[in-house]
């Protein structure tokens, strides 16, 4: 379970991206975080994945306060989180297979097990036939799928994706969301930030709306209130 | 454990490939390290050799008493008796002018010159060791002996050694300064080379940082690169020292023979080899550690 309590994030230039966010995400949930640009979605995801630290407040994972962890401990924590970025963050001097294998190498895996896990991850996202291709030879959607393969190759229990459909057309965006849904169906917690929810209807899931650094709406809370 | 070893193996392989990718550029770095190590090391070896010339005289100072050219046996006997009776003289040795001439004849290069002399120009000599070797006591003894009949001159033979020692100390300070300057140059070279490498691998570092690489994991290939550069620099420095010693020994050999003193540089000892290697590798490791840590801090701040 991820629990945020009165989390504030203020950047050195004075900009306050989050102004006291409190929320809980249960294991196995699929959560969409929505809001317009600048609402604080990316900051929230970066804090939850331990890339940044909050200015104040606490973030705990299964009861462990991650804001107090050392840099090395945070790095090890990130190995158990599958991260998907809008801008892909792929190494263009390595092929598809090598890009997908990167988290495994960081975790110290090698040899046959590494190759097997990479093959499975590429198969899950439908890139098994392009293992030796350069990321530069892939389309935008394929690059995003490679980014997802890299995120899941370590078999994480939590996947965090920041605008994974941002640069994709509607058809590809649906495909990407279907991939995330398939992970969720296996019990993986999936948290996805999206700003364009009008053109892309979200699947049946919890939706958290962020407005100016605060949680403006929570579909789960609203439905429990209605009952 | 195997995974950890594999990571080290990969980092080392990567460091080798970095070196192989730009051999000429990295050769310059290796040469800078080699000169930074070999120049002060060579200078210190030369200074040590010079210092060893004066060591015996410094540790056991003595006086040399030269009799006048016209001193006869009676005058020599009188000085002998005086020395034997003195309580401030520990021991003395008499060298007659005949004995001294024979010694000169036996010296390579001087035999012909001595044979050409029509008379013996050398004086009778006493080499005296004092009981008290303090400079003041030596000076008092010198003055006392200089006043004896038919004594031409008495000199304290540690004086030149003291002057040499002062020069050696000065040269050592100079070599120390040179060492510091070259160490800074070496650190700067390794620092900037590693920094360049870190900056060129920035996107990879950012990505591996995001997917869970610890600072140690990210640092490793760059540290190995620095260590490799230091190792190669140390080896090149040892080669330069060996070549320099050979060249110097070839040049100094005739002079060494002429003055019958050992001015030759000995081969590097195992300890000196180890010190050279440790200095090169250790300093390069520290420089690369600082460089990569500073660059990573900057990259992490942007992530």
Short mmCIF file of C-alpha atoms in Angstrom, two decimals:
data_model
loop_
_atom_site.label_atom_id
_atom_site.label_comp_id
_atom_site.label_asym_id
_atom_site.label_seq_id
_atom_site.Cartn_x
_atom_site.Cartn_y
_atom_site.Cartn_z
CA UNK A 1 0.00 0.00 0.00
CA UNK A 2 1.17 3.52 -0.81
CA UNK A 3 0.16 6.25 1.64
CA UNK A 4 0.83 9.94 1.17
CA UNK A 5 0.23 12.22 4.11
CA UNK A 6 0.15 16.01 3.73
CA UNK A 7 2.81 15.91 1.03
CA UNK A 8 4.15 19.29 -0.07
CA UNK A 9 6.69 19.77 -2.85
CA UNK A 10 8.20 23.18 -3.26
CA UNK A 11 10.98 23.73 -5.81
CA UNK A 12 13.95 26.04 -5.21
CA UNK A 13 12.38 28.70 -7.46
CA UNK A 14 9.45 28.89 -5.02
CA UNK A 15 6.95 27.05 -7.22
CA UNK A 16 4.74 24.79 -5.12
CA UNK A 17 3.87 21.76 -7.26
CA UNK A 18 2.00 19.89 -4.48
CA UNK A 19 0.30 21.67 -1.63
CA UNK A 20 -0.58 19.00 0.91
CA UNK A 21 -1.63 15.81 -0.87
CA UNK A 22 -3.04 13.00 1.24
CA UNK A 23 -4.11 9.76 -0.39
CA UNK A 24 -3.91 5.97 -0.12
CA UNK A 25 -3.47 3.50 -2.96
CA UNK A 26 -4.12 -0.15 -2.16
CA UNK A 27 -2.13 -3.05 -3.59
CA UNK A 28 -3.53 -4.28 -6.91
CA UNK A 29 -5.40 -1.05 -7.69
CA UNK A 30 -5.35 0.62 -11.09
CA UNK A 31 -5.38 4.36 -10.57
CA UNK A 32 -5.49 7.16 -13.10
CA UNK A 33 -4.21 10.54 -11.98
CA UNK A 34 -5.70 13.23 -14.14
CA UNK A 35 -5.40 16.97 -14.34
CA UNK A 36 -4.25 19.63 -16.74
CA UNK A 37 -0.60 20.42 -17.35
CA UNK A 38 1.06 21.85 -14.27
CA UNK A 39 -1.46 20.30 -11.88
CA UNK A 40 1.32 18.33 -10.19
CA UNK A 41 0.79 14.86 -11.73
CA UNK A 42 4.39 14.24 -12.74
CA UNK A 43 5.68 15.58 -9.43
CA UNK A 44 3.35 13.23 -7.57
CA UNK A 45 4.63 10.24 -9.58
CA UNK A 46 8.27 11.25 -9.10
CA UNK A 47 7.71 11.48 -5.35
CA UNK A 48 5.96 8.11 -5.23
CA UNK A 49 8.79 6.47 -7.17
CA UNK A 50 11.49 8.01 -4.98
CA UNK A 51 13.08 10.06 -7.76
CA UNK A 52 12.43 13.23 -5.75
CA UNK A 53 11.87 13.88 -2.06
CA UNK A 54 8.96 15.94 -0.71
CA UNK A 55 9.56 19.27 1.01
CA UNK A 56 7.31 18.09 3.85
CA UNK A 57 4.92 15.26 4.60
CA UNK A 58 5.47 11.53 4.43
CA UNK A 59 5.20 8.88 1.74
CA UNK A 60 5.13 5.30 2.91
CA UNK A 61 5.14 2.02 1.06
CA UNK A 62 3.83 -0.92 3.04
CA UNK A 63 4.37 1.10 6.20
CA UNK A 64 7.95 2.13 5.36
CA UNK A 65 8.57 5.88 5.13
CA UNK A 66 10.52 6.25 1.88
CA UNK A 67 11.26 9.93 2.44
CA UNK A 68 13.85 8.96 5.05
CA UNK A 69 15.71 6.46 2.86
CA UNK A 70 19.28 7.07 1.67
CA UNK A 71 20.00 7.64 -2.05
CA UNK A 72 21.22 4.05 -2.42
CA UNK A 73 18.18 2.64 -0.61
CA UNK A 74 15.88 4.75 -2.82
CA UNK A 75 17.70 3.44 -5.89
CA UNK A 76 17.12 -0.14 -4.71
CA UNK A 77 13.47 0.69 -4.08
CA UNK A 78 13.12 1.92 -7.67
CA UNK A 79 14.27 -1.48 -8.92
CA UNK A 80 10.95 -2.83 -7.65
CA UNK A 81 8.94 -0.15 -9.45
CA UNK A 82 8.34 -0.25 -13.18
CA UNK A 83 8.65 3.30 -14.49
CA UNK A 84 7.30 4.41 -17.87
CA UNK A 85 8.06 7.89 -19.11
CA UNK A 86 6.30 9.99 -21.71
CA UNK A 87 9.59 10.77 -23.46
CA UNK A 88 10.61 7.08 -23.49
CA UNK A 89 14.13 7.62 -22.10
CA UNK A 90 15.72 4.96 -24.31
CA UNK A 91 19.38 4.49 -25.14
CA UNK A 92 19.71 4.94 -28.87
CA UNK A 93 23.16 3.33 -29.05
CA UNK A 94 21.74 0.01 -27.73
CA UNK A 95 19.25 -2.27 -29.45
CA UNK A 96 15.76 -3.09 -28.22
CA UNK A 97 16.90 -6.15 -26.28
CA UNK A 98 19.70 -4.28 -24.51
CA UNK A 99 17.37 -1.43 -23.57
CA UNK A 100 14.87 -3.83 -22.08
CA UNK A 101 17.64 -5.66 -20.20
CA UNK A 102 18.96 -2.51 -18.50
CA UNK A 103 17.04 -2.86 -15.18
CA UNK A 104 18.15 -6.50 -14.93
CA UNK A 105 21.78 -5.55 -15.41
CA UNK A 106 21.42 -2.87 -12.75
CA UNK A 107 19.94 -5.51 -10.44
CA UNK A 108 22.91 -7.81 -11.12
CA UNK A 109 21.24 -10.37 -13.37
CA UNK A 110 23.03 -11.79 -16.39
CA UNK A 111 23.26 -14.80 -18.69
CA UNK A 112 20.41 -17.14 -19.47
CA UNK A 113 17.97 -15.78 -16.89
CA UNK A 114 18.45 -12.25 -18.20
CA UNK A 115 17.83 -13.35 -21.79
CA UNK A 116 14.72 -15.31 -20.80
CA UNK A 117 13.20 -12.45 -18.84
CA UNK A 118 13.88 -9.97 -21.64
CA UNK A 119 12.29 -12.30 -24.20
CA UNK A 120 9.17 -12.64 -22.01
CA UNK A 121 8.91 -8.87 -21.49
CA UNK A 122 9.28 -8.15 -25.21
CA UNK A 123 6.68 -10.79 -26.01
CA UNK A 124 4.21 -9.23 -23.57
CA UNK A 125 4.38 -5.92 -25.41
CA UNK A 126 4.55 -7.48 -28.87
CA UNK A 127 8.13 -6.56 -29.73
CA UNK A 128 9.59 -10.06 -29.82
CA UNK A 129 10.40 -9.79 -33.52
CA UNK A 130 12.37 -6.57 -33.10
CA UNK A 131 14.82 -7.55 -30.37
CA UNK A 132 17.88 -6.62 -32.41
CA UNK A 133 16.47 -3.40 -33.88
CA UNK A 134 17.64 0.03 -32.89
CA UNK A 135 15.12 2.15 -30.94
CA UNK A 136 15.59 4.75 -33.68
CA UNK A 137 14.01 2.31 -36.14
CA UNK A 138 10.85 2.00 -34.02
CA UNK A 139 7.66 4.04 -34.28
CA UNK A 140 6.51 6.21 -31.36
CA UNK A 141 4.10 3.54 -30.18
CA UNK A 142 6.71 0.82 -30.43
CA UNK A 143 9.14 2.90 -28.43
CA UNK A 144 6.53 3.33 -25.74
CA UNK A 145 5.99 -0.44 -25.74
CA UNK A 146 9.73 -0.95 -25.38
CA UNK A 147 9.66 1.47 -22.45
CA UNK A 148 6.89 -0.64 -20.91
CA UNK A 149 8.88 -3.85 -21.53
CA UNK A 150 11.81 -2.29 -19.69
CA UNK A 151 9.48 -1.32 -16.83
CA UNK A 152 8.09 -4.82 -16.37
CA UNK A 153 11.22 -6.89 -17.06
CA UNK A 154 12.06 -6.88 -13.33
CA UNK A 155 8.54 -8.24 -12.53
CA UNK A 156 7.61 -5.26 -10.36
CA UNK A 157 4.51 -5.23 -8.16
CA UNK A 158 4.04 -1.53 -8.91
CA UNK A 159 4.08 0.17 -12.32
CA UNK A 160 4.05 3.96 -12.54
CA UNK A 161 3.53 5.58 -15.93
CA UNK A 162 3.72 9.29 -16.67
CA UNK A 163 1.62 10.24 -19.71
CA UNK A 164 2.35 6.95 -21.50
CA UNK A 165 -0.04 7.81 -24.34
CA UNK A 166 0.95 11.44 -24.62
CA UNK A 167 2.51 11.35 -28.10
CA UNK A 168 0.42 8.54 -29.54
CA UNK A 169 -2.59 8.45 -31.80
CA UNK A 170 -5.87 7.10 -30.41
CA UNK A 171 -5.43 3.58 -31.77
CA UNK A 172 -1.98 3.14 -30.25
CA UNK A 173 -3.07 4.81 -27.03
CA UNK A 174 -5.76 2.16 -26.63
CA UNK A 175 -3.20 -0.58 -27.24
CA UNK A 176 -0.92 0.86 -24.58
CA UNK A 177 -3.78 1.11 -22.08
CA UNK A 178 -4.74 -2.50 -22.85
CA UNK A 179 -1.19 -3.57 -22.01
CA UNK A 180 -1.43 -1.81 -18.65
CA UNK A 181 -4.84 -3.41 -18.03
CA UNK A 182 -3.35 -6.83 -18.67
CA UNK A 183 -0.67 -6.17 -16.00
CA UNK A 184 -3.32 -4.97 -13.60
CA UNK A 185 -5.30 -8.16 -14.15
CA UNK A 186 -2.29 -10.14 -12.80
CA UNK A 187 -2.40 -8.21 -9.51
CA UNK A 188 0.13 -5.51 -10.33
CA UNK A 189 -0.62 -2.03 -8.93
CA UNK A 190 -0.73 0.40 -11.86
CA UNK A 191 -0.66 4.18 -11.48
CA UNK A 192 -0.96 6.23 -14.66
CA UNK A 193 -0.88 10.01 -15.03
CA UNK A 194 -2.83 11.41 -17.98
CA UNK A 195 -3.93 14.88 -18.91
CA UNK A 196 -6.01 14.19 -22.00
CA UNK A 197 -8.95 12.13 -20.75
CA UNK A 198 -11.55 13.65 -23.08
CA UNK A 199 -10.34 12.00 -26.27
CA UNK A 200 -9.39 8.77 -24.51
CA UNK A 201 -12.05 7.26 -22.25
CA UNK A 202 -10.46 5.62 -19.25
CA UNK A 203 -11.22 2.03 -18.36
CA UNK A 204 -13.23 1.23 -15.22
CA UNK A 205 -10.76 2.31 -12.58
CA UNK A 206 -10.17 4.72 -9.79
CA UNK A 207 -9.54 8.27 -11.02
CA UNK A 208 -7.78 10.89 -8.91
CA UNK A 209 -8.11 14.45 -10.14
CA UNK A 210 -5.31 16.87 -9.32
CA UNK A 211 -5.92 20.62 -9.36
CA UNK A 212 -3.17 23.10 -8.56
CA UNK A 213 -1.23 20.70 -6.40
CA UNK A 214 -4.22 19.34 -4.47
CA UNK A 215 -6.44 16.30 -4.90
CA UNK A 216 -9.61 17.77 -6.36
CA UNK A 217 -11.53 14.58 -6.85
CA UNK A 218 -11.34 10.87 -6.11
CA UNK A 219 -13.78 8.57 -7.93
CA UNK A 220 -13.41 5.93 -5.21
CA UNK A 221 -14.30 8.35 -2.42
CA UNK A 222 -17.22 9.74 -4.43
CA UNK A 223 -18.65 6.28 -5.10
CA UNK A 224 -18.39 5.25 -1.45
CA UNK A 225 -20.09 8.52 -0.44
CA UNK A 226 -22.92 7.87 -2.93
CA UNK A 227 -23.58 4.49 -1.30
CA UNK B 1 27.65 -12.38 -5.17
CA UNK B 2 27.99 -13.64 -8.75
CA UNK B 3 25.81 -10.77 -9.91
CA UNK B 4 28.01 -8.29 -8.08
CA UNK B 5 31.12 -9.78 -9.67
CA UNK B 6 29.45 -9.70 -13.06
CA UNK B 7 28.69 -6.00 -12.59
CA UNK B 8 32.36 -5.34 -11.78
CA UNK B 9 33.43 -7.35 -14.80
CA UNK B 10 31.08 -5.33 -17.01
CA UNK B 11 32.34 -2.05 -15.55
CA UNK B 12 35.96 -3.07 -16.15
CA UNK B 13 35.17 -4.15 -19.70
CA UNK B 14 33.50 -0.83 -20.30
CA UNK B 15 36.52 1.05 -18.95
CA UNK B 16 38.78 -0.89 -21.34
CA UNK B 17 36.50 -0.14 -24.28
CA UNK B 18 36.55 3.58 -23.35
CA UNK B 19 40.35 3.50 -23.48
CA UNK B 20 40.35 1.61 -26.77
CA UNK B 21 37.80 3.94 -28.35
CA UNK B 22 40.04 7.03 -28.22
CA UNK B 23 43.57 5.68 -27.81
CA UNK B 24 45.40 8.84 -28.87
CA UNK B 25 43.42 11.15 -26.58
CA UNK B 26 43.89 8.81 -23.64
CA UNK B 27 47.58 8.30 -24.45
CA UNK B 28 48.09 12.01 -23.75
CA UNK B 29 46.47 11.53 -20.34
CA UNK B 30 48.65 8.50 -19.63
CA UNK B 31 51.77 10.47 -20.61
CA UNK B 32 50.80 13.36 -18.32
CA UNK B 33 50.51 10.88 -15.43
CA UNK B 34 53.80 9.26 -16.44
CA UNK B 35 55.66 12.60 -16.43
CA UNK B 36 53.93 13.71 -13.24
CA UNK B 37 55.22 10.57 -11.52
CA UNK B 38 58.60 10.12 -13.15
CA UNK B 39 59.90 13.70 -12.98
CA UNK B 40 59.73 14.10 -9.16
CA UNK B 41 60.69 10.45 -8.65
CA UNK B 42 63.74 10.88 -10.90
CA UNK B 43 64.69 14.16 -9.23
CA UNK B 44 64.42 12.57 -5.78
CA UNK B 45 66.61 9.63 -6.85
CA UNK B 46 69.29 12.03 -8.09
CA UNK B 47 69.07 14.07 -4.89
CA UNK B 48 69.35 10.91 -2.77
CA UNK B 49 72.44 9.87 -4.76
CA UNK B 50 74.04 13.28 -4.15
CA UNK B 51 73.07 13.15 -0.47
CA UNK B 52 74.72 9.76 -0.04
CA UNK B 53 78.07 11.31 -0.99
CA UNK B 54 78.07 13.46 2.11
CA UNK B 55 76.41 11.01 4.48
CA UNK B 56 79.65 9.38 5.80
CA UNK B 57 81.32 12.72 6.46
CA UNK B 58 78.22 14.10 8.14
CA UNK B 59 77.75 11.17 10.44
CA UNK B 60 81.44 10.91 11.40
CA UNK B 61 83.05 14.32 10.97
CA UNK B 62 86.83 14.44 10.96
CA UNK B 63 89.69 16.90 10.62
CA UNK B 64 92.54 16.73 8.15
CA UNK B 65 95.86 18.25 9.23
CA UNK B 66 98.28 19.11 6.44
CA UNK B 67 101.95 19.57 7.38
CA UNK B 68 104.06 22.22 5.68
CA UNK B 69 106.07 21.06 2.62
CA UNK B 70 109.33 21.52 4.51
CA UNK B 71 108.20 19.63 7.65
CA UNK B 72 110.81 17.07 8.66
CA UNK B 73 110.42 13.86 10.64
CA UNK B 74 110.93 15.66 13.96
CA UNK B 75 108.08 18.07 13.23
CA UNK B 76 105.83 15.16 12.26
CA UNK B 77 106.84 13.34 15.47
CA UNK B 78 105.99 16.42 17.56
CA UNK B 79 102.50 16.65 16.05
CA UNK B 80 102.04 12.87 16.54
CA UNK B 81 102.95 13.18 20.22
CA UNK B 82 100.65 16.16 20.67
CA UNK B 83 97.72 14.27 19.13
CA UNK B 84 98.44 11.18 21.20
CA UNK B 85 98.45 13.22 24.38
CA UNK B 86 95.25 15.14 23.72
CA UNK B 87 92.06 14.06 25.47
CA UNK B 88 89.78 15.65 22.82
CA UNK B 89 91.20 13.38 20.06
CA UNK B 90 89.61 9.95 19.83
CA UNK B 91 91.92 8.52 17.17
CA UNK B 92 94.13 9.63 14.33
CA UNK B 93 95.83 8.16 11.29
CA UNK B 94 99.03 9.35 9.73
CA UNK B 95 99.44 9.35 5.95
CA UNK B 96 102.93 10.15 4.78
CA UNK B 97 103.40 12.09 1.53
CA UNK B 98 104.94 8.95 -0.04
CA UNK B 99 101.89 6.89 0.90
CA UNK B 100 99.55 9.59 -0.48
CA UNK B 101 101.44 9.71 -3.77
CA UNK B 102 101.23 5.94 -4.11
CA UNK B 103 97.44 6.13 -3.55
CA UNK B 104 97.16 8.77 -6.26
CA UNK B 105 99.18 6.63 -8.66
CA UNK B 106 96.72 3.80 -8.10
CA UNK B 107 93.78 6.03 -8.98
CA UNK B 108 92.62 5.45 -12.59
CA UNK B 109 93.29 8.45 -14.80
CA UNK B 110 95.74 10.10 -12.43
CA UNK B 111 98.67 7.68 -12.80
CA UNK B 112 100.11 9.38 -15.88
CA UNK B 113 99.82 12.84 -14.38
CA UNK B 114 101.56 11.75 -11.16
CA UNK B 115 104.37 10.04 -13.05
CA UNK B 116 105.10 13.27 -14.88
CA UNK B 117 105.86 15.12 -11.60
CA UNK B 118 109.53 15.73 -10.85
CA UNK B 119 108.96 15.82 -7.08
CA UNK B 120 106.28 14.80 -4.59
CA UNK B 121 104.01 17.84 -4.10
CA UNK B 122 101.88 16.22 -1.43
CA UNK B 123 102.24 17.07 2.27
CA UNK B 124 102.35 14.67 5.22
CA UNK B 125 98.80 14.39 6.53
CA UNK B 126 96.98 13.38 9.72
CA UNK B 127 93.31 12.33 9.60
CA UNK B 128 91.89 13.00 13.05
CA UNK B 129 88.61 11.89 14.64
CA UNK B 130 87.51 14.06 17.54
CA UNK B 131 85.93 12.78 20.73
CA UNK B 132 83.31 15.53 20.65
CA UNK B 133 81.86 16.10 17.15
CA UNK B 134 79.84 19.20 18.01
CA UNK B 135 80.69 22.04 15.58
CA UNK B 136 82.03 24.27 18.39
CA UNK B 137 84.30 21.53 19.80
CA UNK B 138 85.61 20.73 16.32
CA UNK B 139 86.42 24.37 15.73
CA UNK B 140 88.31 24.63 19.08
CA UNK B 141 90.33 21.52 18.20
CA UNK B 142 91.02 22.87 14.71
CA UNK B 143 92.34 26.14 16.10
CA UNK B 144 94.51 24.31 18.68
CA UNK B 145 96.11 22.09 16.03
CA UNK B 146 96.59 24.91 13.53
CA UNK B 147 98.94 26.62 16.01
CA UNK B 148 101.42 23.72 16.10
CA UNK B 149 104.81 24.08 14.47
CA UNK B 150 105.10 23.25 10.74
CA UNK B 151 101.35 22.78 10.41
CA UNK B 152 100.21 24.34 7.15
CA UNK B 153 96.43 23.94 7.44
CA UNK B 154 93.76 22.10 9.42
CA UNK B 155 90.34 21.64 7.88
CA UNK B 156 87.10 20.25 9.25
CA UNK B 157 86.05 17.80 6.57
CA UNK B 158 82.36 17.83 7.47
CA UNK B 159 82.06 21.42 6.28
CA UNK B 160 81.66 20.51 2.61
CA UNK B 161 79.26 17.75 3.57
CA UNK B 162 77.22 20.25 5.55
CA UNK B 163 77.10 22.55 2.56
CA UNK B 164 76.10 19.61 0.36
CA UNK B 165 73.49 18.61 2.91
CA UNK B 166 72.05 22.14 2.89
CA UNK B 167 71.93 22.02 -0.90
CA UNK B 168 70.28 18.61 -0.79
CA UNK B 169 67.64 19.86 1.64
CA UNK B 170 66.97 22.82 -0.63
CA UNK B 171 66.74 20.52 -3.67
CA UNK B 172 64.39 18.22 -1.75
CA UNK B 173 62.10 21.17 -1.04
CA UNK B 174 62.20 22.05 -4.72
CA UNK B 175 61.39 18.47 -5.64
CA UNK B 176 58.55 18.53 -3.09
CA UNK B 177 57.11 21.63 -4.73
CA UNK B 178 57.50 20.05 -8.15
CA UNK B 179 55.72 16.93 -6.87
CA UNK B 180 52.78 18.98 -5.62
CA UNK B 181 52.52 20.91 -8.89
CA UNK B 182 52.68 17.80 -11.02
CA UNK B 183 50.24 15.96 -8.74
CA UNK B 184 47.77 18.79 -9.25
CA UNK B 185 48.34 18.61 -13.02
CA UNK B 186 47.82 14.86 -12.93
CA UNK B 187 44.66 15.16 -10.83
CA UNK B 188 43.34 17.84 -13.19
CA UNK B 189 44.01 15.63 -16.24
CA UNK B 190 42.26 12.59 -14.76
CA UNK B 191 39.47 14.80 -13.38
CA UNK B 192 38.70 16.43 -16.72
CA UNK B 193 39.03 13.18 -18.71
CA UNK B 194 36.57 11.40 -16.41
CA UNK B 195 34.27 14.43 -16.40
CA UNK B 196 34.17 14.37 -20.20
CA UNK B 197 33.26 10.70 -20.07
CA UNK B 198 30.52 11.27 -17.51
CA UNK B 199 29.03 14.11 -19.53
CA UNK B 200 29.09 12.09 -22.75
CA UNK B 201 27.27 9.26 -20.94
CA UNK B 202 24.79 11.64 -19.33
CA UNK B 203 21.61 10.23 -20.86
CA UNK B 204 22.61 6.70 -19.91
CA UNK B 205 23.41 7.81 -16.37
CA UNK B 206 20.06 9.59 -16.07
CA UNK B 207 18.17 6.53 -17.27
CA UNK B 208 20.04 4.03 -15.09
CA UNK B 209 19.55 6.37 -12.13
CA UNK B 210 15.80 6.39 -12.77
CA UNK B 211 15.52 2.62 -13.07
CA UNK B 212 17.33 1.96 -9.81
CA UNK B 213 21.10 2.16 -10.29
CA UNK B 214 22.84 3.09 -7.04
CA UNK B 215 25.48 5.86 -7.10
CA UNK B 216 28.11 3.10 -6.67
CA UNK B 217 26.88 1.26 -9.75
CA UNK B 218 26.95 4.43 -11.85
CA UNK B 219 30.37 5.45 -10.54
CA UNK B 220 32.05 2.07 -11.08
CA UNK B 221 33.03 2.16 -14.79
CA UNK B 222 34.44 5.66 -14.41
CA UNK B 223 36.48 4.66 -11.37
CA UNK B 224 37.84 1.66 -13.23
CA UNK B 225 38.73 3.97 -16.09
CA UNK B 226 40.65 6.25 -13.72
CA UNK B 227 42.44 3.27 -12.14
CA UNK B 228 43.39 1.93 -15.57
CA UNK B 229 44.75 5.31 -16.60
CA UNK B 230 46.73 5.50 -13.35
CA UNK B 231 48.09 1.99 -13.82
CA UNK B 232 49.18 2.68 -17.40
CA UNK B 233 50.67 6.02 -16.29
CA UNK B 234 52.63 4.27 -13.51
CA UNK B 235 53.98 1.68 -15.95
CA UNK B 236 54.98 4.41 -18.39
CA UNK B 237 56.61 6.32 -15.51
CA UNK B 238 58.63 3.24 -14.53
CA UNK B 239 59.74 2.88 -18.15
CA UNK B 240 60.74 6.55 -18.30
CA UNK B 241 62.68 6.22 -15.04
CA UNK B 242 64.47 3.13 -16.30
CA UNK B 243 65.39 4.81 -19.59
CA UNK B 244 66.41 8.00 -17.75
CA UNK B 245 68.59 6.06 -15.30
CA UNK B 246 70.30 4.21 -18.15
CA UNK B 247 71.01 7.44 -20.01
CA UNK B 248 72.27 9.15 -16.84
CA UNK B 249 74.45 6.19 -15.82
CA UNK B 250 76.03 6.00 -19.27
CA UNK B 251 76.80 9.72 -19.11
CA UNK B 252 78.07 9.76 -15.51
CA UNK B 253 80.16 6.57 -15.64
CA UNK B 254 83.44 8.26 -16.82
CA UNK B 255 83.06 11.03 -14.23
CA UNK B 256 82.32 8.49 -11.54
CA UNK B 257 85.51 6.60 -12.48
CA UNK B 258 87.59 9.77 -12.58
CA UNK B 259 86.63 10.85 -9.06
CA UNK B 260 86.45 7.31 -7.71
CA UNK B 261 83.00 7.94 -6.23
CA UNK B 262 79.78 6.10 -6.93
CA UNK B 263 77.50 8.52 -8.74
CA UNK B 264 75.51 5.81 -10.56
CA UNK B 265 71.77 5.44 -9.99
CA UNK B 266 70.77 1.97 -8.80
CA UNK B 267 67.89 0.05 -10.40
CA UNK B 268 64.39 0.67 -9.01
CA UNK B 269 63.71 -1.46 -5.95
CA UNK B 270 60.52 -3.47 -5.51
CA UNK B 271 59.40 -0.92 -2.90
CA UNK B 272 59.93 1.94 -5.35
CA UNK B 273 57.98 0.06 -8.03
CA UNK B 274 55.14 -0.48 -5.57
CA UNK B 275 55.18 3.16 -4.46
CA UNK B 276 55.07 4.37 -8.05
CA UNK B 277 52.13 2.10 -8.82
CA UNK B 278 50.27 3.05 -5.65
CA UNK B 279 50.82 6.76 -6.25
CA UNK B 280 49.58 6.54 -9.85
CA UNK B 281 46.59 4.33 -9.17
CA UNK B 282 45.63 5.92 -5.84
CA UNK B 283 45.80 9.49 -7.06
CA UNK B 284 43.93 8.66 -10.27
CA UNK B 285 41.25 6.86 -8.26
CA UNK B 286 40.77 9.84 -5.94
CA UNK B 287 40.65 12.27 -8.89
CA UNK B 288 38.13 10.19 -10.81
CA UNK B 289 36.03 9.65 -7.67
CA UNK B 290 35.82 13.40 -7.09
CA UNK B 291 35.11 14.08 -10.75
CA UNK B 292 32.36 11.49 -11.15
CA UNK B 293 30.76 12.39 -7.80
CA UNK B 294 30.57 16.08 -8.70
CA UNK B 295 29.20 15.32 -12.17
CA UNK B 296 26.65 12.86 -10.75
CA UNK B 297 25.45 15.35 -8.18
CA UNK B 298 24.78 17.80 -10.99
CA UNK B 299 23.00 15.16 -13.09
CA UNK B 300 20.94 13.92 -10.12
CA UNK B 301 19.81 17.48 -9.43
CA UNK B 302 18.39 17.67 -12.95
CA UNK B 303 16.61 14.28 -12.84
#
